Tab-separated table of N, CA and C in Angstrom:
chain	number	residue	atom	x	y	z
A	1	MET	N	-68.607	57.275	49.486
A	1	MET	CA	-67.282	56.907	49.868
A	1	MET	C	-67.232	55.489	50.376
A	2	ASN	N	-68.274	55.097	51.054
A	2	ASN	CA	-68.354	53.725	51.534
A	2	ASN	C	-68.286	52.736	50.381
A	3	ALA	N	-68.936	53.081	49.334
A	3	ALA	CA	-68.905	52.209	48.166
A	3	ALA	C	-67.489	52.086	47.634
A	4	HIS	N	-66.774	53.155	47.695
A	4	HIS	CA	-65.389	53.141	47.226
A	4	HIS	C	-64.520	52.227	48.087
A	5	LYS	N	-64.752	52.262	49.411
A	5	LYS	CA	-63.998	51.394	50.311
A	5	LYS	C	-64.308	49.932	50.020
A	6	GLN	N	-65.543	49.635	49.738
A	6	GLN	CA	-65.900	48.253	49.436
A	6	GLN	C	-65.182	47.788	48.183
A	7	GLU	N	-65.091	48.660	47.211
A	7	GLU	CA	-64.379	48.295	45.985
A	7	GLU	C	-62.934	47.959	46.287
A	8	ASN	N	-62.311	48.803	47.096
A	8	ASN	CA	-60.918	48.560	47.461
A	8	ASN	C	-60.784	47.273	48.247
A	9	SER	N	-61.749	47.034	49.136
A	9	SER	CA	-61.703	45.806	49.912
A	9	SER	C	-61.824	44.600	48.993
A	10	ALA	N	-62.780	44.693	48.086
A	10	ALA	CA	-62.965	43.585	47.154
A	10	ALA	C	-61.725	43.443	46.274
A	11	GLY	N	-61.172	44.593	45.887
A	11	GLY	CA	-59.959	44.559	45.085
A	11	GLY	C	-58.812	43.937	45.854
A	12	SER	N	-58.717	44.227	47.147
A	12	SER	CA	-57.651	43.649	47.962
A	12	SER	C	-57.845	42.159	48.091
A	13	SER	N	-59.075	41.730	48.303
A	13	SER	CA	-59.354	40.303	48.414
A	13	SER	C	-59.002	39.594	47.123
A	14	GLY	N	-59.363	40.211	46.026
A	14	GLY	CA	-59.042	39.626	44.728
A	14	GLY	C	-57.542	39.534	44.526
A	15	LEU	N	-56.833	40.541	44.982
A	15	LEU	CA	-55.384	40.548	44.863
A	15	LEU	C	-54.767	39.457	45.714
A	16	LYS	N	-55.298	39.278	46.921
A	16	LYS	CA	-54.788	38.227	47.806
A	16	LYS	C	-55.034	36.855	47.198
A	17	LEU	N	-56.188	36.671	46.605
A	17	LEU	CA	-56.529	35.399	45.997
A	17	LEU	C	-55.582	35.100	44.834
A	18	THR	N	-55.329	36.103	44.007
A	18	THR	CA	-54.398	35.940	42.889
A	18	THR	C	-53.003	35.626	43.410
A	19	PHE	N	-52.594	36.304	44.438
A	19	PHE	CA	-51.280	36.081	45.023
A	19	PHE	C	-51.150	34.647	45.528
A	20	ARG	N	-52.208	34.158	46.180
A	20	ARG	CA	-52.185	32.782	46.697
A	20	ARG	C	-52.096	31.772	45.556
A	21	ARG	N	-52.801	31.998	44.461
A	21	ARG	CA	-52.748	31.092	43.324
A	21	ARG	C	-51.338	31.067	42.732
A	22	ARG	N	-50.719	32.234	42.630
A	22	ARG	CA	-49.352	32.293	42.116
A	22	ARG	C	-48.392	31.587	43.064
A	23	SER	N	-48.593	31.714	44.353
A	23	SER	CA	-47.735	31.057	45.336
A	23	SER	C	-47.840	29.545	45.206
A	24	VAL	N	-49.042	29.041	45.039
A	24	VAL	CA	-49.252	27.599	44.874
A	24	VAL	C	-48.606	27.133	43.570
A	25	GLY	N	-48.805	27.888	42.497
A	25	GLY	CA	-48.210	27.536	41.202
A	25	GLY	C	-46.688	27.558	41.263
A	26	THR	N	-46.156	28.557	41.934
A	26	THR	CA	-44.697	28.658	42.084
A	26	THR	C	-44.169	27.495	42.910
A	27	ALA	N	-44.869	27.146	43.966
A	27	ALA	CA	-44.452	26.038	44.817
A	27	ALA	C	-44.460	24.723	44.040
A	28	VAL	N	-45.494	24.499	43.234
A	28	VAL	CA	-45.576	23.280	42.417
A	28	VAL	C	-44.429	23.250	41.408
A	29	LEU	N	-44.157	24.378	40.762
A	29	LEU	CA	-43.069	24.464	39.799
A	29	LEU	C	-41.725	24.169	40.455
A	30	LEU	N	-41.479	24.742	41.616
A	30	LEU	CA	-40.224	24.483	42.337
A	30	LEU	C	-40.105	23.013	42.731
A	31	LEU	N	-41.208	22.416	43.123
A	31	LEU	CA	-41.206	20.996	43.500
A	31	LEU	C	-40.859	20.114	42.303
A	32	VAL	N	-41.432	20.413	41.145
A	32	VAL	CA	-41.150	19.648	39.926
A	32	VAL	C	-39.681	19.805	39.529
A	33	LEU	N	-39.165	21.034	39.546
A	33	LEU	CA	-37.758	21.270	39.196
A	33	LEU	C	-36.811	20.570	40.165
A	34	THR	N	-37.126	20.592	41.454
A	34	THR	CA	-36.291	19.914	42.446
A	34	THR	C	-36.261	18.413	42.187
A	35	ALA	N	-37.413	17.835	41.884
A	35	ALA	CA	-37.472	16.398	41.596
A	35	ALA	C	-36.667	16.059	40.345
A	36	ALA	N	-36.761	16.913	39.324
A	36	ALA	CA	-36.017	16.667	38.081
A	36	ALA	C	-34.517	16.747	38.317
A	37	LEU	N	-34.087	17.739	39.050
A	37	LEU	CA	-32.659	17.868	39.343
A	37	LEU	C	-32.153	16.740	40.233
A	38	ALA	N	-32.952	16.297	41.156
A	38	ALA	CA	-32.556	15.180	42.013
A	38	ALA	C	-32.381	13.912	41.188
A	39	GLY	N	-33.220	13.720	40.181
A	39	GLY	CA	-33.103	12.547	39.312
A	39	GLY	C	-31.818	12.560	38.518
A	40	CYS	N	-31.375	13.733	38.080
A	40	CYS	CA	-30.129	13.839	37.315
A	40	CYS	C	-28.922	13.531	38.166
A	41	GLY	N	-28.999	13.792	39.435
A	41	GLY	CA	-27.837	13.602	40.304
A	41	GLY	C	-27.786	12.242	40.950
A	42	SER	N	-28.809	11.416	40.793
A	42	SER	CA	-28.808	10.120	41.476
A	42	SER	C	-27.888	9.130	40.796
A	43	GLY	N	-27.453	8.125	41.533
A	43	GLY	CA	-26.636	7.061	40.964
A	43	GLY	C	-25.158	7.384	40.935
A	44	GLY	N	-24.657	8.172	41.842
A	44	GLY	CA	-23.222	8.449	41.877
A	44	GLY	C	-22.934	9.804	41.278
A	45	GLY	N	-21.685	10.187	41.372
A	45	GLY	CA	-21.322	11.514	40.931
A	45	GLY	C	-20.635	11.552	39.587
A	46	GLY	N	-20.417	10.403	38.954
A	46	GLY	CA	-19.665	10.384	37.708
A	46	GLY	C	-20.543	10.412	36.487
A	47	HIS	N	-19.941	10.109	35.351
A	47	HIS	CA	-20.657	10.106	34.085
A	47	HIS	C	-20.863	8.688	33.581
A	48	GLU	N	-20.846	7.721	34.461
A	48	GLU	CA	-21.055	6.348	34.044
A	48	GLU	C	-22.403	6.238	33.348
A	49	GLY	N	-22.408	5.463	32.271
A	49	GLY	CA	-23.645	5.270	31.541
A	49	GLY	C	-23.915	6.370	30.528
A	50	HIS	N	-23.006	7.311	30.394
A	50	HIS	CA	-23.179	8.394	29.432
A	50	HIS	C	-22.131	8.318	28.344
A	51	GLY	N	-21.697	7.127	27.961
A	51	GLY	CA	-20.749	6.957	26.868
A	51	GLY	C	-19.315	6.855	27.318
A	52	GLY	N	-18.989	7.288	28.513
A	52	GLY	CA	-17.614	7.176	29.005
A	52	GLY	C	-17.519	6.036	29.982
A	53	GLN	N	-16.338	5.806	30.513
A	53	GLN	CA	-16.181	4.735	31.477
A	53	GLN	C	-15.592	5.256	32.774
A	54	GLY	N	-15.850	6.503	33.093
A	54	GLY	CA	-15.328	7.048	34.334
A	54	GLY	C	-13.850	7.323	34.206
A	55	ALA	N	-13.226	7.597	35.325
A	55	ALA	CA	-11.806	7.947	35.308
A	55	ALA	C	-10.944	6.802	35.807
A	56	GLY	N	-11.524	5.655	36.014
A	56	GLY	CA	-10.775	4.528	36.552
A	56	GLY	C	-9.936	3.844	35.499
A	57	GLN	N	-9.339	2.738	35.912
A	57	GLN	CA	-8.499	1.973	35.011
A	57	GLN	C	-9.334	1.423	33.863
A	58	GLY	N	-8.801	1.413	32.665
A	58	GLY	CA	-9.512	0.914	31.502
A	58	GLY	C	-10.434	1.949	30.888
A	59	ALA	N	-10.298	3.193	31.318
A	59	ALA	CA	-11.146	4.251	30.777
A	59	ALA	C	-10.794	4.504	29.314
A	60	ILE	N	-11.808	4.833	28.537
A	60	ILE	CA	-11.608	5.143	27.130
A	60	ILE	C	-11.471	6.652	26.994
A	61	ASP	N	-10.383	7.082	26.389
A	61	ASP	CA	-10.126	8.509	26.182
A	61	ASP	C	-10.716	8.914	24.845
A	62	THR	N	-11.876	9.555	24.887
A	62	THR	CA	-12.527	9.960	23.641
A	62	THR	C	-12.230	11.411	23.289
A	63	LEU	N	-11.463	12.090	24.122
A	63	LEU	CA	-11.128	13.484	23.835
A	63	LEU	C	-9.903	13.600	22.948
A	64	ASN	N	-9.003	12.623	23.004
A	64	ASN	CA	-7.796	12.635	22.186
A	64	ASN	C	-7.928	11.586	21.090
A	65	PRO	N	-7.832	11.983	19.832
A	65	PRO	CA	-8.010	11.023	18.734
A	65	PRO	C	-6.829	10.059	18.634
A	66	ILE	N	-7.118	8.895	18.071
A	66	ILE	CA	-6.031	7.967	17.766
A	66	ILE	C	-5.315	8.485	16.518
A	67	MET	N	-4.036	8.231	16.442
A	67	MET	CA	-3.231	8.643	15.298
A	67	MET	C	-2.617	7.385	14.688
A	68	ALA	N	-2.548	7.349	13.372
A	68	ALA	CA	-1.955	6.213	12.670
A	68	ALA	C	-0.951	6.760	11.666
A	69	LYS	N	0.316	6.412	11.871
A	69	LYS	CA	1.377	6.883	10.987
A	69	LYS	C	1.912	5.693	10.188
A	70	VAL	N	1.808	5.794	8.869
A	70	VAL	CA	2.207	4.693	7.990
A	70	VAL	C	3.667	4.880	7.571
A	71	LYS	N	4.394	3.776	7.604
A	71	LYS	CA	5.794	3.796	7.176
A	71	LYS	C	5.965	2.785	6.038
A	72	LEU	N	6.438	3.294	4.900
A	72	LEU	CA	6.693	2.444	3.731
A	72	LEU	C	8.115	1.912	3.790
A	73	PRO	N	8.426	0.860	3.028
A	73	PRO	CA	9.795	0.332	3.005
A	73	PRO	C	10.785	1.409	2.546
A	74	GLU	N	11.963	1.400	3.162
A	74	GLU	CA	12.996	2.382	2.798
A	74	GLU	C	13.612	2.069	1.434
A	75	GLU	N	13.770	0.798	1.146
A	75	GLU	CA	14.350	0.357	-0.132
A	75	GLU	C	13.251	0.303	-1.187
A	76	PRO	N	13.602	0.541	-2.458
A	76	PRO	CA	12.593	0.385	-3.519
A	76	PRO	C	12.055	-1.051	-3.536
A	77	VAL	N	10.762	-1.174	-3.747
A	77	VAL	CA	10.129	-2.489	-3.781
A	77	VAL	C	10.219	-3.016	-5.213
A	78	LYS	N	10.775	-4.206	-5.339
A	78	LYS	CA	10.940	-4.849	-6.649
A	78	LYS	C	9.777	-5.798	-6.900
A	79	GLN	N	9.368	-5.880	-8.135
A	79	GLN	CA	8.311	-6.798	-8.554
A	79	GLN	C	8.659	-8.216	-8.112
A	80	GLY	N	7.669	-8.924	-7.567
A	80	GLY	CA	7.850	-10.314	-7.154
A	80	GLY	C	8.472	-10.477	-5.776
A	81	THR	N	8.758	-9.390	-5.078
A	81	THR	CA	9.339	-9.504	-3.730
A	81	THR	C	8.314	-9.093	-2.681
A	82	GLU	N	8.555	-9.570	-1.474
A	82	GLU	CA	7.678	-9.232	-0.359
A	82	GLU	C	8.139	-7.912	0.266
A	83	ALA	N	7.193	-7.075	0.610
A	83	ALA	CA	7.498	-5.800	1.253
A	83	ALA	C	6.689	-5.691	2.542
A	84	ALA	N	7.227	-4.934	3.481
A	84	ALA	CA	6.538	-4.707	4.755
A	84	ALA	C	6.104	-3.248	4.837
A	85	VAL	N	4.821	-3.062	5.114
A	85	VAL	CA	4.263	-1.732	5.356
A	85	VAL	C	3.827	-1.729	6.815
A	86	GLU	N	4.233	-0.680	7.550
A	86	GLU	CA	3.944	-0.622	8.975
A	86	GLU	C	3.067	0.587	9.289
A	87	VAL	N	2.234	0.424	10.289
A	87	VAL	CA	1.465	1.551	10.813
A	87	VAL	C	1.657	1.557	12.328
A	88	THR	N	2.032	2.711	12.837
A	88	THR	CA	2.180	2.876	14.274
A	88	THR	C	0.970	3.648	14.769
A	89	VAL	N	0.267	3.055	15.737
A	89	VAL	CA	-0.963	3.642	16.263
A	89	VAL	C	-0.679	4.202	17.657
A	90	THR	N	-1.025	5.476	17.833
A	90	THR	CA	-0.826	6.131	19.124
A	90	THR	C	-2.068	6.930	19.502
A	91	GLN	N	-2.137	7.253	20.778
A	91	GLN	CA	-3.165	8.160	21.282
A	91	GLN	C	-2.510	8.997	22.372
A	92	ASP	N	-2.562	10.278	22.213
A	92	ASP	CA	-1.947	11.213	23.154
A	92	ASP	C	-0.458	10.895	23.344
A	93	GLY	N	0.195	10.489	22.248
A	93	GLY	CA	1.627	10.210	22.268
A	93	GLY	C	2.015	8.852	22.832
A	94	LYS	N	1.038	8.048	23.238
A	94	LYS	CA	1.319	6.726	23.817
A	94	LYS	C	0.878	5.635	22.847
A	95	PRO	N	1.645	4.525	22.773
A	95	PRO	CA	1.283	3.446	21.841
A	95	PRO	C	-0.069	2.824	22.177
A	96	VAL	N	-0.781	2.447	21.130
A	96	VAL	CA	-2.069	1.757	21.272
A	96	VAL	C	-1.838	0.298	20.898
A	97	ASP	N	-1.831	-0.568	21.908
A	97	ASP	CA	-1.611	-1.998	21.670
A	97	ASP	C	-2.901	-2.799	21.756
A	98	ASP	N	-4.026	-2.114	21.906
A	98	ASP	CA	-5.304	-2.818	22.041
A	98	ASP	C	-6.291	-2.445	20.939
A	99	ALA	N	-5.780	-2.217	19.741
A	99	ALA	CA	-6.666	-1.875	18.617
A	99	ALA	C	-7.648	-3.018	18.381
A	100	ASP	N	-8.893	-2.647	18.110
A	100	ASP	CA	-9.911	-3.660	17.812
A	100	ASP	C	-9.623	-4.337	16.481
A	101	GLU	N	-9.135	-3.520	15.518
A	101	GLU	CA	-8.872	-4.072	14.188
A	101	GLU	C	-7.925	-3.157	13.422
A	102	VAL	N	-6.970	-3.773	12.731
A	102	VAL	CA	-6.113	-3.052	11.793
A	102	VAL	C	-6.123	-3.846	10.495
A	103	LEU	N	-6.749	-3.265	9.469
A	103	LEU	CA	-6.834	-3.897	8.156
A	103	LEU	C	-6.107	-3.027	7.144
A	104	PHE	N	-5.343	-3.655	6.286
A	104	PHE	CA	-4.689	-2.938	5.192
A	104	PHE	C	-5.460	-3.241	3.919
A	105	GLU	N	-5.955	-2.207	3.279
A	105	GLU	CA	-6.653	-2.354	2.004
A	105	GLU	C	-5.654	-1.979	0.910
A	106	VAL	N	-5.384	-2.925	0.011
A	106	VAL	CA	-4.340	-2.746	-0.997
A	106	VAL	C	-4.933	-2.982	-2.382
A	107	TRP	N	-4.614	-2.084	-3.321
A	107	TRP	CA	-5.015	-2.287	-4.702
A	107	TRP	C	-4.089	-1.514	-5.634
A	108	LYS	N	-3.980	-2.026	-6.849
A	108	LYS	CA	-3.181	-1.348	-7.856
A	108	LYS	C	-3.995	-0.169	-8.379
A	109	GLU	N	-3.338	0.966	-8.559
A	109	GLU	CA	-4.005	2.173	-9.010
A	109	GLU	C	-4.812	1.890	-10.283
A	110	GLY	N	-6.069	2.319	-10.284
A	110	GLY	CA	-6.947	2.117	-11.432
A	110	GLY	C	-7.756	0.835	-11.371
A	111	ALA	N	-7.476	-0.034	-10.405
A	111	ALA	CA	-8.215	-1.301	-10.294
A	111	ALA	C	-9.635	-1.042	-9.784
A	112	PRO	N	-10.610	-1.844	-10.227
A	112	PRO	CA	-11.983	-1.675	-9.734
A	112	PRO	C	-12.090	-2.074	-8.259
A	113	ASP	N	-13.164	-1.633	-7.628
A	113	ASP	CA	-13.363	-1.887	-6.199
A	113	ASP	C	-13.302	-3.364	-5.825
A	114	ASP	N	-13.779	-4.234	-6.715
A	114	ASP	CA	-13.782	-5.659	-6.375
A	114	ASP	C	-12.381	-6.271	-6.421
A	115	LYS	N	-11.391	-5.508	-6.827
A	115	LYS	CA	-10.003	-5.988	-6.856
A	115	LYS	C	-9.196	-5.456	-5.663
A	116	HIS	N	-9.858	-4.791	-4.728
A	116	HIS	CA	-9.188	-4.330	-3.514
A	116	HIS	C	-9.035	-5.528	-2.573
A	117	GLU	N	-7.842	-5.689	-2.062
A	117	GLU	CA	-7.552	-6.796	-1.153
A	117	GLU	C	-7.450	-6.245	0.263
A	118	LYS	N	-8.122	-6.894	1.222
A	118	LYS	CA	-8.042	-6.478	2.625
A	118	LYS	C	-7.296	-7.549	3.411
A	119	ILE	N	-6.232	-7.104	4.071
A	119	ILE	CA	-5.355	-8.028	4.792
A	119	ILE	C	-5.221	-7.547	6.230
A	120	LYS	N	-5.418	-8.462	7.155
A	120	LYS	CA	-5.316	-8.132	8.575
A	120	LYS	C	-3.855	-7.870	8.941
A	121	GLY	N	-3.630	-6.779	9.680
A	121	GLY	CA	-2.276	-6.444	10.128
A	121	GLY	C	-1.846	-7.330	11.283
A	122	THR	N	-0.551	-7.573	11.356
A	122	THR	CA	0.026	-8.362	12.444
A	122	THR	C	0.504	-7.397	13.520
A	123	HIS	N	0.085	-7.651	14.756
A	123	HIS	CA	0.444	-6.757	15.858
A	123	HIS	C	1.818	-7.124	16.407
A	124	GLY	N	2.655	-6.125	16.551
A	124	GLY	CA	3.969	-6.295	17.167
A	124	GLY	C	3.927	-5.751	18.580
A	125	LYS	N	4.749	-4.757	18.849
A	125	LYS	CA	4.721	-4.113	20.167
A	125	LYS	C	4.806	-2.604	19.964
A	126	ASP	N	4.555	-1.858	21.012
A	126	ASP	CA	4.624	-0.399	20.983
A	126	ASP	C	3.723	0.215	19.900
A	127	GLY	N	2.515	-0.334	19.734
A	127	GLY	CA	1.542	0.219	18.801
A	127	GLY	C	1.833	-0.052	17.332
A	128	LEU	N	2.741	-0.991	17.046
A	128	LEU	CA	3.143	-1.279	15.666
A	128	LEU	C	2.326	-2.439	15.091
A	129	TYR	N	1.762	-2.213	13.901
A	129	TYR	CA	1.008	-3.232	13.173
A	129	TYR	C	1.598	-3.303	11.772
A	130	THR	N	1.788	-4.534	11.265
A	130	THR	CA	2.535	-4.712	10.016
A	130	THR	C	1.748	-5.512	8.988
A	131	LEU	N	1.927	-5.101	7.735
A	131	LEU	CA	1.423	-5.837	6.570
A	131	LEU	C	2.643	-6.362	5.828
A	132	LYS	N	2.661	-7.658	5.534
A	132	LYS	CA	3.700	-8.224	4.668
A	132	LYS	C	2.993	-8.778	3.449
A	133	LYS	N	3.403	-8.278	2.285
A	133	LYS	CA	2.719	-8.668	1.039
A	133	LYS	C	3.714	-8.738	-0.105
A	134	LYS	N	3.475	-9.719	-0.964
A	134	LYS	CA	4.264	-9.869	-2.189
A	134	LYS	C	3.539	-9.125	-3.307
A	135	PHE	N	4.259	-8.268	-3.997
A	135	PHE	CA	3.697	-7.489	-5.101
A	135	PHE	C	4.181	-8.090	-6.416
A	136	ASP	N	3.262	-8.722	-7.162
A	136	ASP	CA	3.617	-9.475	-8.369
A	136	ASP	C	3.793	-8.607	-9.611
A	137	GLU	N	3.175	-7.441	-9.637
A	137	GLU	CA	3.241	-6.591	-10.834
A	137	GLU	C	3.832	-5.226	-10.480
A	138	PRO	N	4.564	-4.655	-11.418
A	138	PRO	CA	5.049	-3.291	-11.167
A	138	PRO	C	3.893	-2.296	-11.291
A	139	GLY	N	4.062	-1.140	-10.676
A	139	GLY	CA	3.043	-0.100	-10.759
A	139	GLY	C	2.893	0.625	-9.437
A	140	THR	N	1.895	1.477	-9.404
A	140	THR	CA	1.598	2.237	-8.186
A	140	THR	C	0.460	1.550	-7.454
A	141	TYR	N	0.694	1.281	-6.179
A	141	TYR	CA	-0.314	0.641	-5.337
A	141	TYR	C	-0.782	1.637	-4.276
A	142	LEU	N	-2.068	1.616	-4.027
A	142	LEU	CA	-2.654	2.435	-2.971
A	142	LEU	C	-2.905	1.543	-1.771
A	143	ILE	N	-2.578	2.056	-0.600
A	143	ILE	CA	-2.749	1.286	0.633
A	143	ILE	C	-3.450	2.177	1.655
A	144	ILE	N	-4.585	1.696	2.134
A	144	ILE	CA	-5.290	2.370	3.229
A	144	ILE	C	-5.181	1.461	4.448
A	145	SER	N	-4.697	2.020	5.542
A	145	SER	CA	-4.699	1.241	6.788
A	145	SER	C	-5.927	1.658	7.586
A	146	HIS	N	-6.868	0.736	7.697
A	146	HIS	CA	-8.105	0.969	8.453
A	146	HIS	C	-7.826	0.580	9.901
A	147	VAL	N	-7.775	1.561	10.791
A	147	VAL	CA	-7.474	1.308	12.199
A	147	VAL	C	-8.710	1.655	13.030
A	148	THR	N	-9.190	0.668	13.774
A	148	THR	CA	-10.302	0.876	14.693
A	148	THR	C	-9.795	0.578	16.095
A	149	ALA	N	-9.843	1.604	16.955
A	149	ALA	CA	-9.364	1.436	18.326
A	149	ALA	C	-10.045	2.447	19.229
A	150	ARG	N	-10.419	1.994	20.415
A	150	ARG	CA	-10.954	2.884	21.452
A	150	ARG	C	-12.113	3.737	20.948
A	151	THR	N	-13.048	3.091	20.313
A	151	THR	CA	-14.280	3.677	19.763
A	151	THR	C	-14.031	4.678	18.641
A	152	MET	N	-12.838	4.675	18.052
A	152	MET	CA	-12.522	5.601	16.968
A	152	MET	C	-12.027	4.824	15.748
A	153	HIS	N	-12.040	5.509	14.604
A	153	HIS	CA	-11.574	4.902	13.358
A	153	HIS	C	-10.778	5.944	12.589
A	154	THR	N	-9.639	5.529	12.053
A	154	THR	CA	-8.853	6.393	11.184
A	154	THR	C	-8.374	5.549	10.017
A	155	MET	N	-8.139	6.188	8.887
A	155	MET	CA	-7.756	5.426	7.701
A	155	MET	C	-6.814	6.225	6.795
A	156	PRO	N	-5.555	6.354	7.221
A	156	PRO	CA	-4.599	7.062	6.363
A	156	PRO	C	-4.290	6.261	5.097
A	157	GLN	N	-4.067	6.983	3.999
A	157	GLN	CA	-3.781	6.350	2.704
A	157	GLN	C	-2.397	6.775	2.231
A	158	VAL	N	-1.663	5.806	1.671
A	158	VAL	CA	-0.345	6.080	1.099
A	158	VAL	C	-0.248	5.414	-0.270
A	159	LYS	N	0.781	5.813	-1.031
A	159	LYS	CA	1.077	5.205	-2.340
A	159	LYS	C	2.414	4.493	-2.246
A	160	LEU	N	2.471	3.314	-2.817
A	160	LEU	CA	3.699	2.513	-2.845
A	160	LEU	C	4.037	2.237	-4.303
A	161	GLN	N	5.240	2.576	-4.671
A	161	GLN	CA	5.704	2.329	-6.060
A	161	GLN	C	6.448	1.002	-6.105
A	162	VAL	N	6.027	0.116	-7.003
A	162	VAL	CA	6.680	-1.188	-7.197
A	162	VAL	C	7.339	-1.161	-8.565
A	163	GLU	N	8.659	-1.468	-8.578
A	163	GLU	CA	9.442	-1.426	-9.839
A	163	GLU	C	9.458	-2.795	-10.506
């Protein structure tokens, strides 16, 4: 029976030793996780440096896309006359007057890529950008307004018939 008690004693000692090793390992793991979490929270409470610009003035709204609505001339466009094509740029229902670039790509239907003309839009007010162009030949023209604003890009396409 004495031998049996020694086994249990040795078994208990072994169990205590294992328990202590697990405690040390757990403590080290908790220390590493605490340090990692502390690093994520340092430098303020916002998301600065993570692609956004915080909630202050001049913040870029990347959750709401920019919208570009193209308006063609109301009157039929006659060959040899100048026509105005407008694009109104908005974001969340508000005009975008700070677009980085508004380019109108214009070409006659069926023309090769090297015959596409890119013309910079003229900025007005209330998110309005305008293309004024003289159309020398009758036919169907395709117009893409390339709008780049607030880290986004949209490019609606319309057809314009010239008589």
